[in-house]
Coordinates of C-alpha atoms in Angstrom, one line a residue:
Chain I
M1 CA 119.0 70.9 109.5
K2 CA 116.0 69.1 110.9
N3 CA 116.7 70.4 114.3
G4 CA 117.0 73.9 113.0
F5 CA 113.7 73.6 111.4
M6 CA 111.9 72.1 114.4
V7 CA 113.0 74.4 117.1
P8 CA 111.4 77.6 116.0
S9 CA 108.3 75.8 115.0
R10 CA 108.0 74.2 118.5
R11 CA 108.6 77.6 120.0
G12 CA 105.9 79.1 117.9
F13 CA 103.6 76.4 119.0
L14 CA 104.4 77.0 122.6
A15 CA 103.9 80.7 122.2
G16 CA 100.6 80.1 120.5
T17 CA 99.5 77.8 123.3
A18 CA 100.6 80.3 125.9
A19 CA 98.7 83.1 124.2
A20 CA 95.6 80.9 124.0
A21 CA 95.9 80.0 127.6
T22 CA 96.3 83.7 128.6
A23 CA 93.3 84.6 126.5
F24 CA 91.3 81.9 128.1
A25 CA 92.3 82.9 131.6
M26 CA 91.5 86.5 130.9
G27 CA 88.1 85.7 129.4
A28 CA 87.1 83.3 132.2
R29 CA 84.9 84.9 134.8
P30 CA 84.2 83.7 138.3
R31 CA 81.7 80.9 137.7
P32 CA 78.5 81.2 139.7
A33 CA 76.9 78.1 141.1
A34 CA 74.8 76.0 138.6
A35 CA 71.4 77.2 137.4
A36 CA 72.2 80.9 137.5
T37 CA 70.7 82.7 134.6
R38 CA 73.2 84.7 132.6
L39 CA 72.2 88.0 131.0
L40 CA 74.5 89.7 128.5
N41 CA 74.2 93.5 128.5
V42 CA 75.9 95.1 125.5
S43 CA 76.5 98.7 126.4
Y44 CA 78.7 101.7 125.4
D45 CA 81.8 103.1 126.9
P46 CA 81.1 105.4 129.9
T47 CA 78.6 103.1 131.6
R48 CA 81.2 100.6 132.7
E49 CA 80.9 101.4 136.4
L50 CA 77.2 102.1 136.2
Y51 CA 76.2 98.7 134.9
A52 CA 78.6 96.8 137.1
D53 CA 76.7 98.3 140.0
A54 CA 73.3 98.0 138.5
G55 CA 74.0 94.3 137.6
R56 CA 75.0 93.4 141.1
A57 CA 72.0 95.2 142.6
F58 CA 69.6 93.5 140.2
S59 CA 71.0 90.1 141.1
A60 CA 70.0 90.7 144.7
F61 CA 66.7 92.3 143.8
W62 CA 65.7 89.4 141.5
A63 CA 66.8 86.7 144.0
K64 CA 64.7 88.3 146.7
A65 CA 61.6 88.6 144.5
H66 CA 61.9 85.1 143.0
G67 CA 62.8 82.8 145.9
G68 CA 66.6 82.9 145.5
E69 CA 66.7 82.5 141.8
R70 CA 70.2 83.5 140.7
V71 CA 70.9 85.9 137.9
V72 CA 74.3 87.2 136.8
V73 CA 74.4 90.2 134.5
T74 CA 77.6 90.6 132.5
S75 CA 78.2 93.8 130.5
S76 CA 80.4 94.4 127.5
H77 CA 81.5 98.0 126.7
G78 CA 82.9 99.8 123.6
G79 CA 82.0 102.5 121.2
S80 CA 78.2 102.6 120.8
G81 CA 78.3 102.0 117.0
A82 CA 80.8 99.2 117.3
Q83 CA 78.8 97.5 120.0
A84 CA 75.7 97.7 117.9
R85 CA 77.6 96.2 115.0
S86 CA 78.8 93.3 117.1
V87 CA 75.2 92.5 118.1
L88 CA 74.2 92.8 114.4
E89 CA 76.9 90.3 113.6
G90 CA 75.8 87.8 116.3
A91 CA 77.0 88.8 119.7
P92 CA 74.3 87.1 122.0
A93 CA 73.1 90.3 123.7
D94 CA 70.0 89.8 125.8
V95 CA 69.7 93.6 126.4
V96 CA 71.3 96.5 124.7
T97 CA 72.0 99.8 126.5
L98 CA 73.5 102.1 123.9
G99 CA 74.5 105.7 123.5
L100 CA 71.9 106.7 121.0
A101 CA 68.6 105.4 119.7
Y102 CA 69.8 105.2 116.2
D103 CA 72.2 102.3 117.0
I104 CA 69.2 100.3 118.4
D105 CA 67.0 101.4 115.4
I106 CA 69.6 99.7 113.2
L107 CA 69.1 96.4 115.1
A108 CA 65.4 96.8 114.7
Q109 CA 65.8 97.3 111.0
H110 CA 67.6 94.0 110.8
G111 CA 64.7 92.2 112.7
L112 CA 66.5 91.7 116.0
L113 CA 63.8 93.5 117.9
A114 CA 60.4 95.1 117.2
A115 CA 60.4 98.4 115.4
D116 CA 58.3 100.1 118.2
W117 CA 61.0 99.1 120.8
Q118 CA 61.3 102.7 122.1
T119 CA 57.6 102.8 123.2
R120 CA 57.9 99.6 125.3
L121 CA 59.4 101.2 128.3
P122 CA 58.6 104.6 130.0
H123 CA 60.5 107.9 129.1
N124 CA 61.3 106.8 125.5
S125 CA 63.0 103.6 127.0
T126 CA 65.5 105.9 128.6
P127 CA 66.1 105.2 132.4
Y128 CA 68.8 107.8 132.7
T129 CA 69.5 111.0 130.8
S130 CA 72.4 113.3 130.6
T131 CA 73.2 116.5 128.9
I132 CA 76.1 118.2 127.1
V133 CA 78.2 120.6 129.1
F134 CA 81.5 122.4 128.8
L135 CA 84.5 121.3 130.9
V136 CA 87.0 124.2 131.3
R137 CA 90.2 124.8 133.1
K138 CA 89.9 125.8 136.8
G139 CA 88.7 129.4 137.2
N140 CA 87.4 129.4 133.6
P141 CA 90.3 131.6 132.3
K142 CA 88.7 132.1 128.8
G143 CA 85.4 133.1 130.3
I144 CA 83.3 130.4 128.6
H145 CA 79.6 130.6 129.5
D146 CA 77.6 129.9 126.4
W147 CA 77.9 128.5 122.9
P148 CA 78.9 131.7 121.2
D149 CA 81.9 131.9 123.5
L150 CA 83.4 128.9 121.8
L151 CA 84.0 130.9 118.7
R152 CA 86.1 133.6 120.3
D153 CA 89.7 134.1 119.0
G154 CA 92.2 131.9 120.7
V155 CA 89.7 129.4 122.1
Q156 CA 90.5 125.8 121.3
V157 CA 87.6 123.3 121.6
I158 CA 88.0 119.6 122.0
T159 CA 85.3 117.3 120.7
P160 CA 85.6 113.9 119.1
N161 CA 84.6 113.1 115.5
P162 CA 80.9 112.6 115.2
K163 CA 81.5 110.1 112.4
T164 CA 83.3 107.7 114.7
S165 CA 81.8 108.6 118.1
G166 CA 78.2 108.3 119.2
G167 CA 78.9 110.7 122.1
A168 CA 80.3 113.3 119.7
R169 CA 77.0 113.2 117.8
W170 CA 75.2 114.5 120.9
N171 CA 77.9 117.3 121.2
Y172 CA 77.3 118.3 117.5
L173 CA 73.5 118.2 117.8
A174 CA 73.6 120.3 121.0
A175 CA 75.5 123.0 119.1
W176 CA 73.2 122.6 116.1
G177 CA 70.0 122.8 118.1
W178 CA 71.3 125.8 120.0
A179 CA 72.1 127.6 116.8
L180 CA 68.7 126.8 115.3
R181 CA 67.0 128.3 118.4
Q182 CA 68.7 131.7 118.1
P183 CA 66.7 134.7 116.9
G184 CA 66.8 134.4 113.1
G185 CA 68.3 130.9 113.3
S186 CA 68.0 128.7 110.3
E187 CA 69.7 125.6 108.9
A188 CA 72.1 127.9 107.0
S189 CA 73.1 129.9 110.1
A190 CA 73.4 126.7 112.2
T191 CA 75.7 125.1 109.5
A192 CA 77.8 128.3 109.6
Y193 CA 78.0 128.1 113.4
L194 CA 79.2 124.5 113.2
K195 CA 81.7 125.3 110.5
S196 CA 83.3 128.0 112.7
L197 CA 83.1 125.8 115.7
F198 CA 85.0 122.9 114.1
A199 CA 87.6 125.4 112.9
H200 CA 88.4 125.8 116.6
V201 CA 88.9 122.0 117.0
P202 CA 92.6 121.2 116.7
V203 CA 92.2 117.4 117.1
L204 CA 89.3 115.1 116.1
D205 CA 89.6 112.2 118.4
T206 CA 87.8 109.0 117.4
G207 CA 86.1 108.4 120.7
A208 CA 84.7 110.4 123.7
R209 CA 87.2 109.0 126.1
G210 CA 90.1 109.8 123.7
A211 CA 88.9 113.4 123.6
T212 CA 88.7 113.5 127.4
N213 CA 92.3 112.2 127.5
S214 CA 93.5 114.9 125.1
F215 CA 91.9 117.6 127.2
V216 CA 92.7 116.2 130.7
Q217 CA 96.0 114.3 130.3
R218 CA 97.6 116.2 127.5
G219 CA 96.4 119.7 128.4
L220 CA 95.1 120.3 124.9
G221 CA 92.4 123.0 124.3
D222 CA 90.5 125.3 126.5
V223 CA 87.0 123.7 126.4
L224 CA 86.0 120.0 126.3
I225 CA 82.5 119.5 125.1
A226 CA 81.4 116.5 127.0
W227 CA 78.6 114.4 128.5
E228 CA 77.7 115.7 131.9
D229 CA 78.4 112.3 133.5
E230 CA 81.9 112.2 131.9
A231 CA 82.5 115.8 133.0
L232 CA 81.3 115.2 136.6
L233 CA 83.4 112.0 136.7
A234 CA 86.5 113.8 135.5
T235 CA 86.2 116.6 138.0
R236 CA 85.4 114.3 140.9
E237 CA 88.0 111.7 140.1
L238 CA 90.8 114.0 138.9
G239 CA 90.4 116.7 141.5
P240 CA 87.9 119.5 141.6
D241 CA 90.7 122.0 141.7
T242 CA 91.7 121.4 138.0
F243 CA 88.5 121.8 136.1
D244 CA 85.2 123.6 136.3
I245 CA 81.9 122.5 134.7
V246 CA 80.0 125.1 132.8
V247 CA 76.4 124.2 132.0
P248 CA 75.3 126.2 128.9
P249 CA 71.8 127.9 129.3
V250 CA 70.4 125.8 126.4
T251 CA 71.6 122.3 125.6
I252 CA 70.5 119.0 124.4
L253 CA 68.8 116.2 126.4
A254 CA 71.0 113.2 125.8
E255 CA 68.9 110.0 126.0
P256 CA 70.9 106.8 125.9
P257 CA 68.1 104.2 125.6
V258 CA 67.8 100.5 126.6
A259 CA 66.0 97.6 124.9
V260 CA 65.5 93.9 125.1
V261 CA 66.8 92.1 122.0
D262 CA 63.7 90.0 121.3
K263 CA 65.3 87.5 119.0
N264 CA 68.2 86.7 121.4
V265 CA 66.1 86.4 124.6
Q266 CA 63.7 84.1 122.8
A267 CA 66.6 81.9 121.8
H268 CA 68.1 82.0 125.3
G269 CA 64.8 81.8 127.2
T270 CA 65.6 84.9 129.1
E271 CA 62.6 87.1 128.2
A272 CA 61.4 87.6 131.8
V273 CA 64.8 88.2 133.3
A274 CA 65.9 90.6 130.6
K275 CA 62.7 92.6 130.9
G276 CA 63.0 92.5 134.7
F277 CA 66.5 94.0 134.5
L278 CA 65.4 96.9 132.3
D279 CA 62.4 97.5 134.5
F280 CA 64.7 97.5 137.6
L281 CA 66.6 100.4 136.1
F282 CA 63.4 102.5 136.4
T283 CA 62.8 101.6 140.1
P284 CA 63.9 104.1 142.8
E285 CA 66.8 101.8 143.6
G286 CA 67.9 101.6 139.9
Q287 CA 67.4 105.4 139.6
R288 CA 69.6 106.1 142.6
I289 CA 72.4 103.9 141.2
G290 CA 72.3 105.9 138.0
A291 CA 72.5 109.2 139.9
K292 CA 75.4 107.9 141.9
H293 CA 77.3 107.5 138.5
Y294 CA 76.3 111.0 137.5
F295 CA 73.5 110.1 135.1
R296 CA 70.3 112.2 135.5
P297 CA 67.4 110.2 136.8
V298 CA 64.0 110.3 135.2
D299 CA 61.8 109.4 138.2
P300 CA 60.5 112.8 139.5
A301 CA 61.0 111.7 143.2
I302 CA 64.7 110.8 142.6
V303 CA 65.1 113.9 140.5
A304 CA 64.1 116.0 143.5
E305 CA 66.4 114.0 145.7
T306 CA 69.5 114.6 143.5
A307 CA 68.8 118.1 142.5
S308 CA 71.9 119.4 144.2
V309 CA 74.2 117.3 141.9
F310 CA 72.5 118.3 138.6
P311 CA 72.1 122.0 137.9
K312 CA 68.9 123.2 136.1
T313 CA 69.2 124.0 132.4
T314 CA 66.8 124.3 129.4
T315 CA 67.1 121.3 127.2
F316 CA 65.7 120.2 123.8
D317 CA 65.6 116.6 122.6
V318 CA 66.5 114.9 119.3
A319 CA 62.8 114.5 118.4
S320 CA 62.6 118.3 118.2
L321 CA 65.4 118.1 115.5
G322 CA 63.4 115.5 113.5
G323 CA 64.4 112.3 115.2
W324 CA 67.5 110.1 114.8
T325 CA 66.8 108.7 111.4
K326 CA 66.5 112.1 109.9
V327 CA 69.3 113.6 111.8
Q328 CA 71.6 110.7 110.9
K329 CA 70.8 111.1 107.3
T330 CA 71.1 114.9 107.0
H331 CA 74.2 115.3 109.2
F332 CA 76.3 112.2 109.6
A333 CA 75.7 110.1 106.4
D334 CA 78.3 110.2 103.7
G335 CA 78.1 113.7 102.1
G336 CA 75.9 115.1 104.9
V337 CA 76.3 118.4 106.7
F338 CA 79.3 117.3 108.7
D339 CA 81.1 116.2 105.6
Q340 CA 80.2 119.6 104.0
I341 CA 81.8 121.4 107.0
Y342 CA 85.1 119.7 106.1
S343 CA 84.8 119.7 102.4
R344 CA 87.0 121.9 100.3
Chain G
M1 CA 108.6 60.6 99.9
V2 CA 110.9 58.6 97.7
F3 CA 110.2 61.0 94.9
C4 CA 111.2 63.8 97.2
L5 CA 114.3 62.2 98.4
R6 CA 115.4 61.4 94.9
R7 CA 114.9 65.0 93.9
R8 CA 117.0 66.0 96.9
D9 CA 114.7 68.7 98.0
G10 CA 116.1 68.6 101.4
L11 CA 112.8 68.7 103.3
P12 CA 111.2 65.3 103.8
G13 CA 107.5 65.1 102.9
L14 CA 107.7 68.0 100.5
S15 CA 104.5 67.2 98.6
I16 CA 102.5 67.0 101.9
S17 CA 104.1 70.1 103.2
I18 CA 103.2 72.0 100.0
A19 CA 99.6 70.7 100.1
F20 CA 99.3 71.7 103.7
T21 CA 100.8 75.1 103.1
L22 CA 98.5 75.9 100.1
V23 CA 95.4 74.9 102.1
W24 CA 96.6 77.0 105.0
I25 CA 97.4 80.0 102.8
G26 CA 94.1 79.6 101.1
L27 CA 92.2 79.6 104.4
I28 CA 94.1 82.3 106.2
V29 CA 95.1 84.7 103.4
A30 CA 93.2 84.0 100.1
L31 CA 89.7 83.5 101.5
P32 CA 89.5 86.8 103.4
L33 CA 91.1 88.7 100.6
T34 CA 88.6 87.2 98.1
A35 CA 85.8 88.3 100.4
L36 CA 87.3 91.8 100.5
V37 CA 87.5 91.9 96.7
L38 CA 84.0 90.7 96.2
R39 CA 82.1 92.6 98.9
P40 CA 82.1 96.2 97.4
W41 CA 80.3 94.9 94.2
Q42 CA 77.5 93.2 96.1
E43 CA 75.0 96.0 95.5
G44 CA 76.3 96.9 92.1
G45 CA 79.4 99.1 91.6
G46 CA 77.8 102.1 93.4
A47 CA 80.0 102.0 96.5
M48 CA 83.1 101.6 94.4
L49 CA 82.2 104.5 92.1
R50 CA 81.4 106.7 95.1
A51 CA 84.7 105.9 96.7
L52 CA 86.6 106.6 93.5
H53 CA 85.0 110.0 93.3
D54 CA 85.8 111.0 96.8
A55 CA 88.4 113.7 97.0
R56 CA 88.8 113.2 100.7
M57 CA 89.7 109.5 100.2
Y58 CA 92.5 110.5 97.8
A59 CA 93.7 113.0 100.3
A60 CA 93.7 110.3 103.0
L61 CA 95.5 107.9 100.7
R62 CA 98.1 110.6 100.0
V63 CA 98.6 111.0 103.7
S64 CA 98.8 107.3 104.4
F65 CA 101.3 106.5 101.6
G66 CA 103.3 109.7 101.9
C67 CA 103.8 109.3 105.6
A68 CA 104.5 105.6 105.3
A69 CA 107.2 106.1 102.6
L70 CA 108.8 108.9 104.5
A71 CA 108.8 107.0 107.8
A72 CA 110.3 103.9 106.1
A73 CA 112.9 106.0 104.3
I74 CA 114.0 107.7 107.5
D75 CA 114.1 104.3 109.2
V76 CA 116.6 102.9 106.7
P77 CA 119.7 104.9 107.9
L78 CA 118.5 104.7 111.5
G79 CA 118.0 100.9 111.2
L80 CA 121.3 100.4 109.5
L81 CA 123.0 102.3 112.3
L82 CA 121.3 100.3 115.0
A83 CA 122.1 97.0 113.3
W84 CA 125.7 98.2 113.0
A85 CA 125.9 99.0 116.6
L86 CA 124.4 95.7 117.6
V87 CA 126.7 93.6 115.4
R88 CA 129.9 95.6 115.5
A89 CA 130.1 97.6 118.7
R90 CA 130.7 95.8 122.0
L91 CA 128.1 97.8 123.8
P92 CA 127.3 97.1 127.4
G93 CA 123.8 95.6 127.7
R94 CA 123.8 94.7 124.1
R95 CA 121.4 91.8 124.7
A96 CA 118.9 94.2 126.4
I97 CA 119.0 96.5 123.4
D98 CA 118.6 93.6 121.1
A99 CA 115.4 92.6 122.9
L100 CA 114.2 96.2 123.0
I101 CA 114.3 96.5 119.3
D102 CA 111.5 93.9 118.9
L103 CA 109.3 95.6 121.4
P104 CA 107.4 97.7 118.8
F105 CA 106.2 94.4 117.4
A106 CA 104.8 93.2 120.7
L107 CA 103.4 96.5 122.1
P108 CA 99.7 97.1 121.4
T109 CA 99.6 99.8 118.8
A110 CA 97.2 101.8 120.8
V111 CA 99.7 102.0 123.7
T112 CA 102.3 103.2 121.2
G113 CA 100.0 105.9 120.0
I114 CA 98.9 107.1 123.4
T115 CA 102.5 107.1 124.7
L116 CA 103.8 109.1 121.7
A117 CA 100.9 111.5 121.8
T118 CA 101.6 112.2 125.5
L119 CA 105.3 112.6 124.8
Y120 CA 104.9 114.9 121.8
G121 CA 101.8 116.7 123.0
P122 CA 102.1 120.4 123.9
T123 CA 102.7 119.6 127.6
G124 CA 104.7 116.4 127.0
W125 CA 108.4 116.1 127.7
V126 CA 109.5 116.3 124.0
G127 CA 106.5 118.3 122.9
A128 CA 107.1 121.1 125.4
L129 CA 110.7 121.4 124.2
L130 CA 109.7 121.4 120.5
A131 CA 106.9 123.9 121.2
R132 CA 109.5 126.4 122.5
A133 CA 111.3 126.0 119.2
G134 CA 108.0 126.6 117.4
I135 CA 107.8 123.0 116.1
R136 CA 104.6 121.0 116.4
V137 CA 104.8 117.3 116.0
A138 CA 101.7 115.9 117.7
Y139 CA 98.4 116.3 115.7
T140 CA 100.2 117.1 112.4
P141 CA 101.4 114.8 109.7
A142 CA 104.8 114.9 111.4
G143 CA 103.2 113.1 114.3
I144 CA 102.0 110.4 111.9
V145 CA 105.6 110.0 110.6
A146 CA 106.9 109.8 114.2
A147 CA 104.5 107.0 115.1
L148 CA 105.2 105.1 111.9
M149 CA 108.9 105.4 112.4
F150 CA 108.5 103.7 115.7
V151 CA 106.5 100.9 114.3
G152 CA 108.7 100.4 111.2
L153 CA 112.2 100.5 112.7
P154 CA 112.5 96.8 113.8
F155 CA 111.8 95.6 110.2
I156 CA 114.9 97.4 108.9
V157 CA 117.1 96.3 111.8
R158 CA 116.0 92.7 111.6
A159 CA 116.5 92.6 107.8
V160 CA 120.0 94.0 107.8
E161 CA 121.4 92.5 111.0
P162 CA 121.9 88.8 109.8
V163 CA 123.6 90.0 106.5
L164 CA 125.8 92.4 108.4
R165 CA 126.7 89.6 110.8
G166 CA 127.6 87.3 108.0
L167 CA 129.8 89.8 106.2
P168 CA 133.4 88.3 106.3
P169 CA 135.8 90.8 107.9
E170 CA 138.4 89.8 105.3
L171 CA 136.6 91.9 102.7
E172 CA 137.0 95.1 104.7
E173 CA 140.6 94.2 105.6
A174 CA 141.4 93.6 102.0
G175 CA 139.8 97.0 101.1
L176 CA 141.8 98.8 103.7
L177 CA 145.1 97.0 102.7
L178 CA 144.4 98.0 99.1
G179 CA 144.3 101.6 100.3
A180 CA 140.6 102.4 100.5
S181 CA 139.6 105.2 102.8
P182 CA 137.0 104.2 105.5
L183 CA 134.4 106.0 103.5
Q184 CA 135.3 104.3 100.3
N185 CA 135.4 101.0 102.1
F186 CA 131.9 101.6 103.4
R187 CA 130.5 102.7 100.0
R188 CA 132.3 100.1 97.8
V189 CA 132.7 97.1 100.1
I190 CA 130.2 97.1 102.9
L191 CA 127.1 98.9 101.4
P192 CA 126.6 96.8 98.2
P193 CA 125.8 93.5 100.0
L194 CA 123.6 95.4 102.5
L195 CA 121.5 97.1 99.8
P196 CA 119.1 94.1 99.2
P197 CA 118.3 93.6 102.9
L198 CA 117.9 97.4 103.2
V199 CA 115.4 97.5 100.4
A200 CA 113.6 94.4 101.8
G201 CA 113.4 96.0 105.2
F202 CA 112.2 99.2 103.6
S203 CA 109.4 97.4 101.8
L204 CA 108.3 95.5 104.9
A205 CA 108.3 98.7 107.0
F206 CA 106.5 100.6 104.3
A207 CA 103.8 97.9 103.9
R208 CA 103.2 97.7 107.6
C209 CA 103.0 101.5 107.9
I210 CA 100.4 101.9 105.1
G211 CA 97.8 99.9 107.0
E212 CA 98.8 101.1 110.5
Y213 CA 95.8 102.4 112.5
G214 CA 96.1 102.1 116.3
S215 CA 99.4 103.9 116.8
V216 CA 98.6 106.7 114.4
I217 CA 95.0 107.6 115.4
F218 CA 96.0 109.1 118.8
I219 CA 98.7 111.4 117.4
A220 CA 97.4 112.3 114.0
G221 CA 94.9 115.0 114.8
N222 CA 92.7 113.3 112.2
Q223 CA 91.8 116.5 110.3
P224 CA 90.3 115.7 106.9
F225 CA 92.5 116.6 104.0
H226 CA 95.4 117.2 106.3
S227 CA 96.1 114.5 108.8
E228 CA 93.4 111.9 108.2
I229 CA 94.7 108.5 107.2
A230 CA 92.9 106.0 104.9
P231 CA 92.2 103.4 107.5
L232 CA 90.3 106.0 109.6
L233 CA 88.0 106.6 106.6
I234 CA 87.3 102.8 106.6
V235 CA 86.3 103.0 110.3
V236 CA 84.1 106.1 109.5
R237 CA 82.3 104.1 106.8
L238 CA 81.8 101.2 109.2
Q239 CA 80.3 103.6 111.7
E240 CA 77.8 104.6 109.1
Y241 CA 76.9 100.9 108.7
D242 CA 78.2 101.3 105.2
Y243 CA 80.0 98.0 104.7
N244 CA 80.2 98.3 101.0
G245 CA 81.8 101.7 101.2
A246 CA 84.2 100.5 103.8
T247 CA 85.3 97.5 101.7
A248 CA 85.5 99.8 98.6
I249 CA 88.1 102.0 100.3
A250 CA 89.9 98.9 101.7
L251 CA 90.1 97.5 98.2
I252 CA 91.5 100.7 96.8
L253 CA 94.0 100.9 99.6
L254 CA 94.9 97.2 99.0
L255 CA 95.4 97.7 95.3
S256 CA 97.4 100.9 95.7
A257 CA 99.6 99.0 98.2
L258 CA 100.0 96.1 95.8
V259 CA 101.2 98.5 93.1
C260 CA 103.7 100.1 95.4
M261 CA 104.9 96.8 96.8
T262 CA 105.4 95.5 93.2
G263 CA 107.5 98.5 92.5
V264 CA 109.6 98.0 95.6
A265 CA 110.0 94.2 94.8
A266 CA 111.2 95.1 91.3
L267 CA 113.7 97.5 92.9
R268 CA 114.9 94.8 95.2
R269 CA 115.4 92.3 92.3
R270 CA 117.4 94.9 90.4
V271 CA 119.5 95.6 93.4
S272 CA 120.2 91.9 94.1
R273 CA 120.9 91.2 90.4
G274 CA 123.3 94.1 90.3
L275 CA 125.1 92.6 93.2
V276 CA 125.2 89.1 91.7
A277 CA 126.5 90.5 88.4
R278 CA 129.1 92.6 90.1
G279 CA 130.1 89.6 92.2
A280 CA 130.5 87.5 89.1
A281 CA 132.5 90.1 87.3

């Protein structure tokens, strides 16, 4: 009896220890030599490769400028909103590089950084921009060229749920802004356009990568509304003979901003390095790294250099739609326009 | 200790064990649940009221509970069959199958969801076949049921298996000798003692399926009023930084689950009592 009781419990203990050991091993990073400053960059999903590169380049850049002082930038990635929540709940982020300004505004509202954070760096604190494009099957069999084409009979559109995905909010706002800018466009006509658009959406994935998977791996839908960097990545990585990118004539300027988290850097004593890292993103070297990962640069010289990668298009920004706080409240809050689209 | 031994409780150090258990349960189960119950009222009952008036939440609850009940119900005969095969049939590779059954417990639910969505998607192995027959599973409530069946199956098998293994063969032999047909034998001799573990397995699977998120989200389609599950609505509220709203839905989900589970527990007691009464008679 006693044995029978002991055995499973010991096994449970061993299993627990093994799990803890594995978790520890997976969490452990290669430890740099002593005195290296660590910088935690809390970012969103599609920037994984970008900030791995930028972090490495910055370490070299900083060491050269400061007599060999070592800095290691680690980045954490996830959905933009979930990442902002983790910082809100105490993740020790020195800098945040998120998918939309609203998620950083929330941090500012809770006193983690100054309310005027977006004016502290050039270009609305946005080192790289992107835009919203259409990814279609090779040869564009459904002839998708512009926003109205998405509403044609038999066209299925893949876009994630703007409630759960920051990326999807840009998709939604691109469509909204386009509809507003049509002759005779009004809030009512734009709502009607979005309502018909979402009637063509067979699956509301919860995240942008999930939507890309639905379209790319599972062959679902005719058009994926996506960030340009995701679309370029998908075509370059998965073979240019499977997909085409269609840049609509009018689309949104997606600005994923960056900011130093004042309260955390003060606690860590990393103010100078954190600011140095964000400034680095705006240097020609930082801008070229962004372009390499298919984000549009903001420095005019690098824009000219990379013009062949990024086709010209007319864009409008979120400020022209009233800014994030207003947009969030009207469209994505409980009972907002998006909820009305799906209400009965 | 002495007290315990005199009482013949069988387990040495019972009072210490009980104290330890209660503290542990308090920390691990009761504390978070209390926080969950208190949170929605923090800024008055507004969040709760709003949740209670949300037609979309009721639709999501219907989807969650309906699909969970259906999946658990379909799992009952399947699980019984599997347990039967494991215990009675001398299958080659029985040990491997035995280990496979527990796999849904260990597999990250997101992996389950993505695998199932790929399999049942319009171009997947199963999905393409079904599409030819005009049946759509992925991105409909049927997809939710498929994912939940996968997650819930081991509960039934593991609940029934030990009882089936402990069933003395003499009972069946006696039944056969007394002239019962195989069907009669199954219905009158074998099934009655299996009913309590089947109901227990059903309730476990059902409970697990109500709250399931990861495996469902990839295959559900997530269309409001149609294939949107209640846990997704909670995530939506969190994304709006609306913690009160999120906990309000969680609390309603929890209370509904509690009501359902109480019902299932009552059913289980009745089934067991019936068995004891019949055994005594």
